[in-house]
Each structure stands twice: as structure tokens, then as C-alpha cells.
PDB file of C-alpha atoms in Angstrom:
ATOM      1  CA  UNK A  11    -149.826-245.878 -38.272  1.00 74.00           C
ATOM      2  CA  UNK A  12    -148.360-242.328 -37.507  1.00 84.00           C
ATOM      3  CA  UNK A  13    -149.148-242.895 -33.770  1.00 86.00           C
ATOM      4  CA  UNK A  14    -146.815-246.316 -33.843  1.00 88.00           C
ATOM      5  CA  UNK A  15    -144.313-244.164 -35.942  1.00 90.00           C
ATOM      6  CA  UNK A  16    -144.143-241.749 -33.159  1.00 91.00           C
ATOM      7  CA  UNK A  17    -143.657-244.517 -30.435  1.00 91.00           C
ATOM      8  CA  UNK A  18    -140.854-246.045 -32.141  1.00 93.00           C
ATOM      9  CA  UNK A  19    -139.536-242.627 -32.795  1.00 93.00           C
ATOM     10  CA  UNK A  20    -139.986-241.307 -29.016  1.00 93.00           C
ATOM     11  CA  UNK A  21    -138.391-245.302 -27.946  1.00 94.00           C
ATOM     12  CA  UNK A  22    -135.312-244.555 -29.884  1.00 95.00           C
ATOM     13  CA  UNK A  23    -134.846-241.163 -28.897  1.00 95.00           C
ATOM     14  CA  UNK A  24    -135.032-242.718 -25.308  1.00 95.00           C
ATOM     15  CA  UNK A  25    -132.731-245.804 -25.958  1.00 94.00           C
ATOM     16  CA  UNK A  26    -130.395-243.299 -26.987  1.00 93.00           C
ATOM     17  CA  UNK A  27    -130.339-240.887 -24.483  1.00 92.00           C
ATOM     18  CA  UNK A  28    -130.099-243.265 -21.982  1.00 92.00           C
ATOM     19  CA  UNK A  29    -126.943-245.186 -24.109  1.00 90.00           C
ATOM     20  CA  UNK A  30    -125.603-241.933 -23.986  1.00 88.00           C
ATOM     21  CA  UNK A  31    -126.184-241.031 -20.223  1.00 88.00           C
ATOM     22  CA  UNK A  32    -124.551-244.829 -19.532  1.00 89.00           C
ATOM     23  CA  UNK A  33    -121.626-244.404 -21.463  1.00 86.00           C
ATOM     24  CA  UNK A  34    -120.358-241.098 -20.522  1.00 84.00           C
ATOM     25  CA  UNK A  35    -121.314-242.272 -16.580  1.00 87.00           C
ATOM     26  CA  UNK A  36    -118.707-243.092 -14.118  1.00 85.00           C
ATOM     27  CA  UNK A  37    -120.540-246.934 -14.171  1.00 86.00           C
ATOM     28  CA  UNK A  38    -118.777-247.763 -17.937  1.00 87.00           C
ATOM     29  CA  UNK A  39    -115.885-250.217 -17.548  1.00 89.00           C
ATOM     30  CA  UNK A  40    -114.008-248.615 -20.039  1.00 84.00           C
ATOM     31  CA  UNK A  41    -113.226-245.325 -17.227  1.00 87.00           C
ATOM     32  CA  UNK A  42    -112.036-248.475 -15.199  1.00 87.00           C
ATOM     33  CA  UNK A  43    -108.858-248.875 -16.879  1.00 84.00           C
ATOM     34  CA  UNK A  44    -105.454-248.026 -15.146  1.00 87.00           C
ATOM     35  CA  UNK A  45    -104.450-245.384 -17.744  1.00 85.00           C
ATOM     36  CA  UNK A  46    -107.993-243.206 -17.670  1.00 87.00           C
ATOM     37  CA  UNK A  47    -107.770-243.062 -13.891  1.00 88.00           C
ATOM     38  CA  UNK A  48    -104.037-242.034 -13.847  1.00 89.00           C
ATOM     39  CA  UNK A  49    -104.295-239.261 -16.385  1.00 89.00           C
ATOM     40  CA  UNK A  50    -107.800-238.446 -14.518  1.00 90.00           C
ATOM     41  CA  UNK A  51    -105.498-237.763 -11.314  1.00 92.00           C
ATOM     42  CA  UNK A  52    -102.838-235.855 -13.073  1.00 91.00           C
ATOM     43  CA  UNK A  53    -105.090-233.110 -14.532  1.00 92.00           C
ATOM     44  CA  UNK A  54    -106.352-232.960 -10.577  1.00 92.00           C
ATOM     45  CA  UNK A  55    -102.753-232.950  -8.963  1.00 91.00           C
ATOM     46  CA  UNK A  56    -102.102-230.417 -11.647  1.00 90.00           C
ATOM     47  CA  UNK A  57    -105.064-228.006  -9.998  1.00 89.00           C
ATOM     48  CA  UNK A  58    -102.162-227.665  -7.532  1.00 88.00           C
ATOM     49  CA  UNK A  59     -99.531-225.654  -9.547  1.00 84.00           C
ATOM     50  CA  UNK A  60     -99.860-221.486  -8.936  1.00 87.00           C
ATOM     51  CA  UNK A  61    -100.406-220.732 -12.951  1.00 91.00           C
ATOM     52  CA  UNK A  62    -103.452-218.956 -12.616  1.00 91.00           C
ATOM     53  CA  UNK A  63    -102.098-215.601 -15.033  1.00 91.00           C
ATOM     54  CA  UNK A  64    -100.864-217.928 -17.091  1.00 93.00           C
ATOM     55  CA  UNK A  65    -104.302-219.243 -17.751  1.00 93.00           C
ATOM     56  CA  UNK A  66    -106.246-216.078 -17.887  1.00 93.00           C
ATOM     57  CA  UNK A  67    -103.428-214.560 -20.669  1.00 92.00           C
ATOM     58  CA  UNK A  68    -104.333-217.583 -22.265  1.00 92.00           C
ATOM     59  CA  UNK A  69    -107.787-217.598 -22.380  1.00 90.00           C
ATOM     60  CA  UNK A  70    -107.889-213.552 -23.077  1.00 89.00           C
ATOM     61  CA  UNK A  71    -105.625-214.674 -26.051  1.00 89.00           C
ATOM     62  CA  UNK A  72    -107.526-217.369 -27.675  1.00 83.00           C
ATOM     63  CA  UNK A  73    -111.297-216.208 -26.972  1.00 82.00           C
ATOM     64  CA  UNK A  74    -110.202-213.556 -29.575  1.00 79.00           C
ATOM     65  CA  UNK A  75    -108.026-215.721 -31.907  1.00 77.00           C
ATOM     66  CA  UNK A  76    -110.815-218.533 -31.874  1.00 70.00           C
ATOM     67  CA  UNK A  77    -108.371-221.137 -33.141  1.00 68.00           C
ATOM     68  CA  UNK A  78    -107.326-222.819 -30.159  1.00 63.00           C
ATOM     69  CA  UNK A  79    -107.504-226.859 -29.507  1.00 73.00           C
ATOM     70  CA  UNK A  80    -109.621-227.700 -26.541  1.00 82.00           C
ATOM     71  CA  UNK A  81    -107.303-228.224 -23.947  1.00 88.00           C
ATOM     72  CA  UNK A  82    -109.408-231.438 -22.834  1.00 87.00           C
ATOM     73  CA  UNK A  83    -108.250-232.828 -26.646  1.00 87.00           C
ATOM     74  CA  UNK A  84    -104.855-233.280 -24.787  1.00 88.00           C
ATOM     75  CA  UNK A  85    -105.574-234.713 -21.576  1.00 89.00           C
ATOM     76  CA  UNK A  86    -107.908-237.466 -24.069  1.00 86.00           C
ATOM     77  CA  UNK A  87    -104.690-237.799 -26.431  1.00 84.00           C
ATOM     78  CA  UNK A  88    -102.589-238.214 -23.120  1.00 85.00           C
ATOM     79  CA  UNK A  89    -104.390-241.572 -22.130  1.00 81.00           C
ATOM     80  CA  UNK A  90    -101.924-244.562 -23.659  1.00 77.00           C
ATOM     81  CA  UNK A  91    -104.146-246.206 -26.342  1.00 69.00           C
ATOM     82  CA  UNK A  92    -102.755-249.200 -28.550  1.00 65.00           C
ATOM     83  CA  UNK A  93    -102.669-248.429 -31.895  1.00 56.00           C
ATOM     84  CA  UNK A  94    -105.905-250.652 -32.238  1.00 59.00           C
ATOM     85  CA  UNK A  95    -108.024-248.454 -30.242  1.00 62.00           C
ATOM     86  CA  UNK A  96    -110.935-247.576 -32.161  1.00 73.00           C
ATOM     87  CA  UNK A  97    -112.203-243.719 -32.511  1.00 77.00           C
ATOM     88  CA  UNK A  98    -115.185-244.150 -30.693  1.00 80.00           C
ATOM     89  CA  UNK A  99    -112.934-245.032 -27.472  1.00 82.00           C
ATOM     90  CA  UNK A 100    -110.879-241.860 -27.888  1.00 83.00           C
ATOM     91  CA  UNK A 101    -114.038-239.751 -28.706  1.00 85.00           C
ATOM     92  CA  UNK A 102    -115.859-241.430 -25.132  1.00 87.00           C
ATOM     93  CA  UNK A 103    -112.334-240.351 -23.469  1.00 88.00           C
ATOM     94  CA  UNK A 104    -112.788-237.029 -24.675  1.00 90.00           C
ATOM     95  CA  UNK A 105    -116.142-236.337 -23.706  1.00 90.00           C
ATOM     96  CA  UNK A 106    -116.116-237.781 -20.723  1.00 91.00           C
ATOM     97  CA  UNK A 107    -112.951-235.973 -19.700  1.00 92.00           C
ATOM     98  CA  UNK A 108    -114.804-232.932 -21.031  1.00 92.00           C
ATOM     99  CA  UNK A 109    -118.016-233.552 -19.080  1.00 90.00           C
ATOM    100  CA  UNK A 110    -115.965-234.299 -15.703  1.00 92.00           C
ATOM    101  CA  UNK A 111    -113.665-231.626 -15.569  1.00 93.00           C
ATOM    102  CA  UNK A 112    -113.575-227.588 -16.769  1.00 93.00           C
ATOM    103  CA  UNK A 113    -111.882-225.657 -19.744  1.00 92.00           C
ATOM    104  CA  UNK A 114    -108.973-224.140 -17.363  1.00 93.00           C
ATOM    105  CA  UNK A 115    -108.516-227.435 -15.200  1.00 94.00           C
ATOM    106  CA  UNK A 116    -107.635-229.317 -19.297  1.00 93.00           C
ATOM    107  CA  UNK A 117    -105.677-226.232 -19.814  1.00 94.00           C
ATOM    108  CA  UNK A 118    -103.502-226.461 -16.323  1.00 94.00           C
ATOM    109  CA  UNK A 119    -102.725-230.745 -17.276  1.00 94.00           C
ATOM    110  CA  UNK A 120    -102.020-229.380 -20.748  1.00 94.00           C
ATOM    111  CA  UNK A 121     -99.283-226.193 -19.042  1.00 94.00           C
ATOM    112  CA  UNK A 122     -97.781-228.764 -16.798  1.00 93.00           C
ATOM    113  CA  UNK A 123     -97.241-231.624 -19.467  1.00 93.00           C
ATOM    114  CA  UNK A 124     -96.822-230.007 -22.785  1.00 93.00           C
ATOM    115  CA  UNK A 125     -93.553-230.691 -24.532  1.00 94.00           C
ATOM    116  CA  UNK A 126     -92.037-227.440 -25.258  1.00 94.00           C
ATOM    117  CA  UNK A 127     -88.950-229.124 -27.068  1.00 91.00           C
ATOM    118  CA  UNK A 128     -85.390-229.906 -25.406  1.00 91.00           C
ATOM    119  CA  UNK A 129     -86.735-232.150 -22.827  1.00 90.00           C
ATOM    120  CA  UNK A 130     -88.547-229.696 -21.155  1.00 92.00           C
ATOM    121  CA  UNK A 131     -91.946-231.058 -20.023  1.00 93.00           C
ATOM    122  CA  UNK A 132     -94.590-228.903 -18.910  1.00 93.00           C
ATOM    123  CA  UNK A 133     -94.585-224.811 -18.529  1.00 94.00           C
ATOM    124  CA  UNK A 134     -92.372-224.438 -15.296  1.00 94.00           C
ATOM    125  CA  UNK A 135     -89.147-226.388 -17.065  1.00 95.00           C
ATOM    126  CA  UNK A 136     -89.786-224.390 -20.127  1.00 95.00           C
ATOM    127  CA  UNK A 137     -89.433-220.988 -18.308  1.00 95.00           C
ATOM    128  CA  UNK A 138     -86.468-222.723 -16.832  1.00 95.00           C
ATOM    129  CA  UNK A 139     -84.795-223.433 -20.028  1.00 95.00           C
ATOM    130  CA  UNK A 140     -85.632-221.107 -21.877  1.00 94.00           C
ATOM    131  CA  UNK A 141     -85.421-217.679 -19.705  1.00 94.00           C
ATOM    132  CA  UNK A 142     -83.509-219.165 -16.393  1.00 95.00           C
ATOM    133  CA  UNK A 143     -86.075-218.245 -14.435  1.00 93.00           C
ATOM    134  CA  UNK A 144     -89.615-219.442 -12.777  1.00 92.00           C
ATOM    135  CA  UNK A 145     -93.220-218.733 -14.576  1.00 91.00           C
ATOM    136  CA  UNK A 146     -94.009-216.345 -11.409  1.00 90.00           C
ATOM    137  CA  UNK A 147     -90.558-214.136 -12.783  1.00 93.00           C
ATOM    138  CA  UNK A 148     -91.721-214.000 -16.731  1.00 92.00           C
ATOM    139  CA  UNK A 149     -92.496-210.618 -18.203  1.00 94.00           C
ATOM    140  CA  UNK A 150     -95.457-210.635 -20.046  1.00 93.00           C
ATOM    141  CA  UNK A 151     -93.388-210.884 -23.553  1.00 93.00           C
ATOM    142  CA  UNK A 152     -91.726-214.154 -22.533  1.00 94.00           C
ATOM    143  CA  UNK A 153     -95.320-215.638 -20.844  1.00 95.00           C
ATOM    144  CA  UNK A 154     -96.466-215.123 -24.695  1.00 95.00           C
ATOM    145  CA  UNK A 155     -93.623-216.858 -25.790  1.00 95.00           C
ATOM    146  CA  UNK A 156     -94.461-219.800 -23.776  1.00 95.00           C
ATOM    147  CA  UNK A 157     -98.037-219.349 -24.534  1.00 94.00           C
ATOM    148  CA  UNK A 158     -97.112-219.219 -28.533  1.00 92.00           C
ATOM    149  CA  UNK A 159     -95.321-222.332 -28.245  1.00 94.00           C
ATOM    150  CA  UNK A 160     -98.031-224.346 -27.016  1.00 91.00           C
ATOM    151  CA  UNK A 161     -99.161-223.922 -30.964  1.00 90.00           C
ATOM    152  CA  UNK A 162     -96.069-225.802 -31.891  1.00 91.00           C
ATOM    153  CA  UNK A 163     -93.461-225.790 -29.655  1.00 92.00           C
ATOM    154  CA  UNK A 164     -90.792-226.526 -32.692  1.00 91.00           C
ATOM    155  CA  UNK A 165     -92.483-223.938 -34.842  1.00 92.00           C
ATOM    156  CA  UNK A 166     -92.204-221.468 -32.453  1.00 92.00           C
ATOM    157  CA  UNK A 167     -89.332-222.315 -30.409  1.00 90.00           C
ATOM    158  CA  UNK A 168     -86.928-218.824 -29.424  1.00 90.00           C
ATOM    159  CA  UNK A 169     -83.895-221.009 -30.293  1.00 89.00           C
ATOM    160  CA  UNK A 170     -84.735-222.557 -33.789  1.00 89.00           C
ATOM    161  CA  UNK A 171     -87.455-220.008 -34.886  1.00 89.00           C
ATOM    162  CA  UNK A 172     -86.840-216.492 -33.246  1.00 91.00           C
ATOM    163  CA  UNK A 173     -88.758-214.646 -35.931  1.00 94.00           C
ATOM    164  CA  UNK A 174     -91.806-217.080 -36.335  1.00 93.00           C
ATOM    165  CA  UNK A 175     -92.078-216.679 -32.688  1.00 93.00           C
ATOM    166  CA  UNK A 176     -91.272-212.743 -32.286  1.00 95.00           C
ATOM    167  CA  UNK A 177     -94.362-212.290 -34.928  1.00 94.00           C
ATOM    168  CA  UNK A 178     -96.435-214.610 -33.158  1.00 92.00           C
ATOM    169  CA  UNK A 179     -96.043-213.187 -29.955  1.00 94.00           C
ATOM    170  CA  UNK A 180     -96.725-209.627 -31.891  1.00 94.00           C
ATOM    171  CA  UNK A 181    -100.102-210.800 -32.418  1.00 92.00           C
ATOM    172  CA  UNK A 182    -100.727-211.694 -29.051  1.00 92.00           C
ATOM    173  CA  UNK A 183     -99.542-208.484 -27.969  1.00 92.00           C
ATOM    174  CA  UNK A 184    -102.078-206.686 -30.256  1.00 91.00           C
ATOM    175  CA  UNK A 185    -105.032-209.130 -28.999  1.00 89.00           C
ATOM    176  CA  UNK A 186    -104.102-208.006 -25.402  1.00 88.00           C
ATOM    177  CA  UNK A 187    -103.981-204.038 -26.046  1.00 86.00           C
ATOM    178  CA  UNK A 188    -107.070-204.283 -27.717  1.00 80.00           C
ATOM    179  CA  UNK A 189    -108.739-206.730 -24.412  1.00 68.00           C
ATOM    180  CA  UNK A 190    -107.355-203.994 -22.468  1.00 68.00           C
ATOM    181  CA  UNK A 191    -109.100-200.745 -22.629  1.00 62.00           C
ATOM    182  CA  UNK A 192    -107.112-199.017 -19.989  1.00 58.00           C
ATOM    183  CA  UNK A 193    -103.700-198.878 -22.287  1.00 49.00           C
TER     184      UNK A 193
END
């Protein structure tokens, strides 16, 4: 009897890992669809954009702050879904997206198409609005500005909410002094 119970036990442990394996490989219809492969193009044709100190202020910020999304929670929310779309679709979006590409690769889709609020789309037309000049030309207080907005970009938006965001970028320049021993 405990010998059969282990069997079954050790069969669905199997089943499952191979259910999982299939549906998270690249065979699954459902990463067929028009909208996963475009948004699984973007995030690479975003690889291409130069914001590599944006990323690492970024990640120095939030590995201390520990309340940061997952980056690769946007790119899944990014896919067009009807309003059918059941959770485990969005959750095998997710991990899949997860699985095929890294933390700062999510985060570079997310800089690039992130609505920062007055029709600017993505970090580059934010820096443009917002300070007239490119991300390569922000001082470090205005990249935390940017980087504070991807919170909530109406929360913490310099022209609605210049105190909210002057605090919140504070913080970040606390988090920083302390991640840098040098200063």
C-alpha cells in the first residue's frame, strides 16, 4: 500500500513537472500569438537604447528599498489581453517572460515604454519634457526624479507634485550616500 502511494505520488510529481516544463517552453501555442511575439521583440529592440546608469541607479536604489515591481510584471501587463483572459494566461506570460529574458533587459522595455504623464512615453521623452534635455545630460537629482516617477508617474510628477517628488527623491539620495562608501 505505501509503496503504490509513493508511485502515484512520484507519477504526479512527474506529470507536473513535465506540464510545467511544456507550458513555460517555446512549443506552447499560446507564445504563438501576434501580441506575445511583438512585445517579446520590443523588450529586445529596447536592449538597444544607451541607459545603462540609468539601470544601475535603479537597481542600487531598489535592492535597498525592497519595494519595487518586477520589471518583467510590465512587459507581461504590456501584452494586449481581452478582458476575458483568464489569470492563469497572464501568470504563463509572466513567467515565461521572466524565464526568457533578465531583471535589467524587463527594466530597459519598462524605461523605454513607461508613461511618465503628458504624453511622454518611455524615459528619453520624459527627460525631454521635463528637463529639455537627453537622459545622457541629467544630473543625478533629475535621473532620481525620473527614476521616482516610475512609482507613479502622476504621484510624483515635478509639475503637479513638486514636494511628493522632492521627498521622494530625498530618499533616494540617502539610499545612494549610504551604497556609496567613498562620500
Amino acid at each position: 500500500m505505501i509503496k503504490k502511494s509513493i508511485r502515484i505520488f512520484l507519477s504526479i510529481i512527474i506529470f507536473l513537472g513535465l506540464l510545467i516544463v511544456y507550458l513555460l517552453s517555446d512549443s506552447n501555442p499560446i507564445y504563438q500569438n501576434e501580441d506575445f511575439r511583438f512585445i517579446t521583440k520590443e523588450v529586445k529592440n529596447s536592449q538597444k537604447e544607451n541607459l545603462n546608469h540609468i539601470v544601475e541607479i535603479y537597481n542600487k536604489i531598489y535592492k535597498k528599498t525592497k519595494e519595487n515591481d518586477c520589471p518583467c510584471q510590465f512587459v507581461s501587463n504590456s501584452i494586449p489581453t481581452n478582458s476575458h483572459s483568464s489569470l492563469a494566461k497572464k501568470a504563463l506570460y509572466y513567467f515565461k517572460i521572466k524565464k526568457d529574458f533578465t531583471h535589467d533587459e524587463c527594466l530597459r522595455f519598462f524605461l523605454s515604454k513607461y508613461d511618465f504623464c503628458f504624453h511622454s512615453i518611455g524615459i528619453e521623452q520624459a527627460s525631454q519634457f521635463y528637463f529639455k534635455k537627453n537622459i545622457s545630460q541629467l544630473n543625478i537629482n533629475e535621473t532620481l526624479s525620473l527614476i521616482a516617477m516610475l512609482k507613479n508617474s502622476a504621484l510624483y510628477n515635478p509639475i503637479r507634485n513638486k514636494e511628493k517628488l522632492r521627498n521622494r527623491v530625498l530618499v533616494f539620495e540617502k539610499i545612494l550616500d549610504k551604497s556609496n562608501p567613498s562620500n
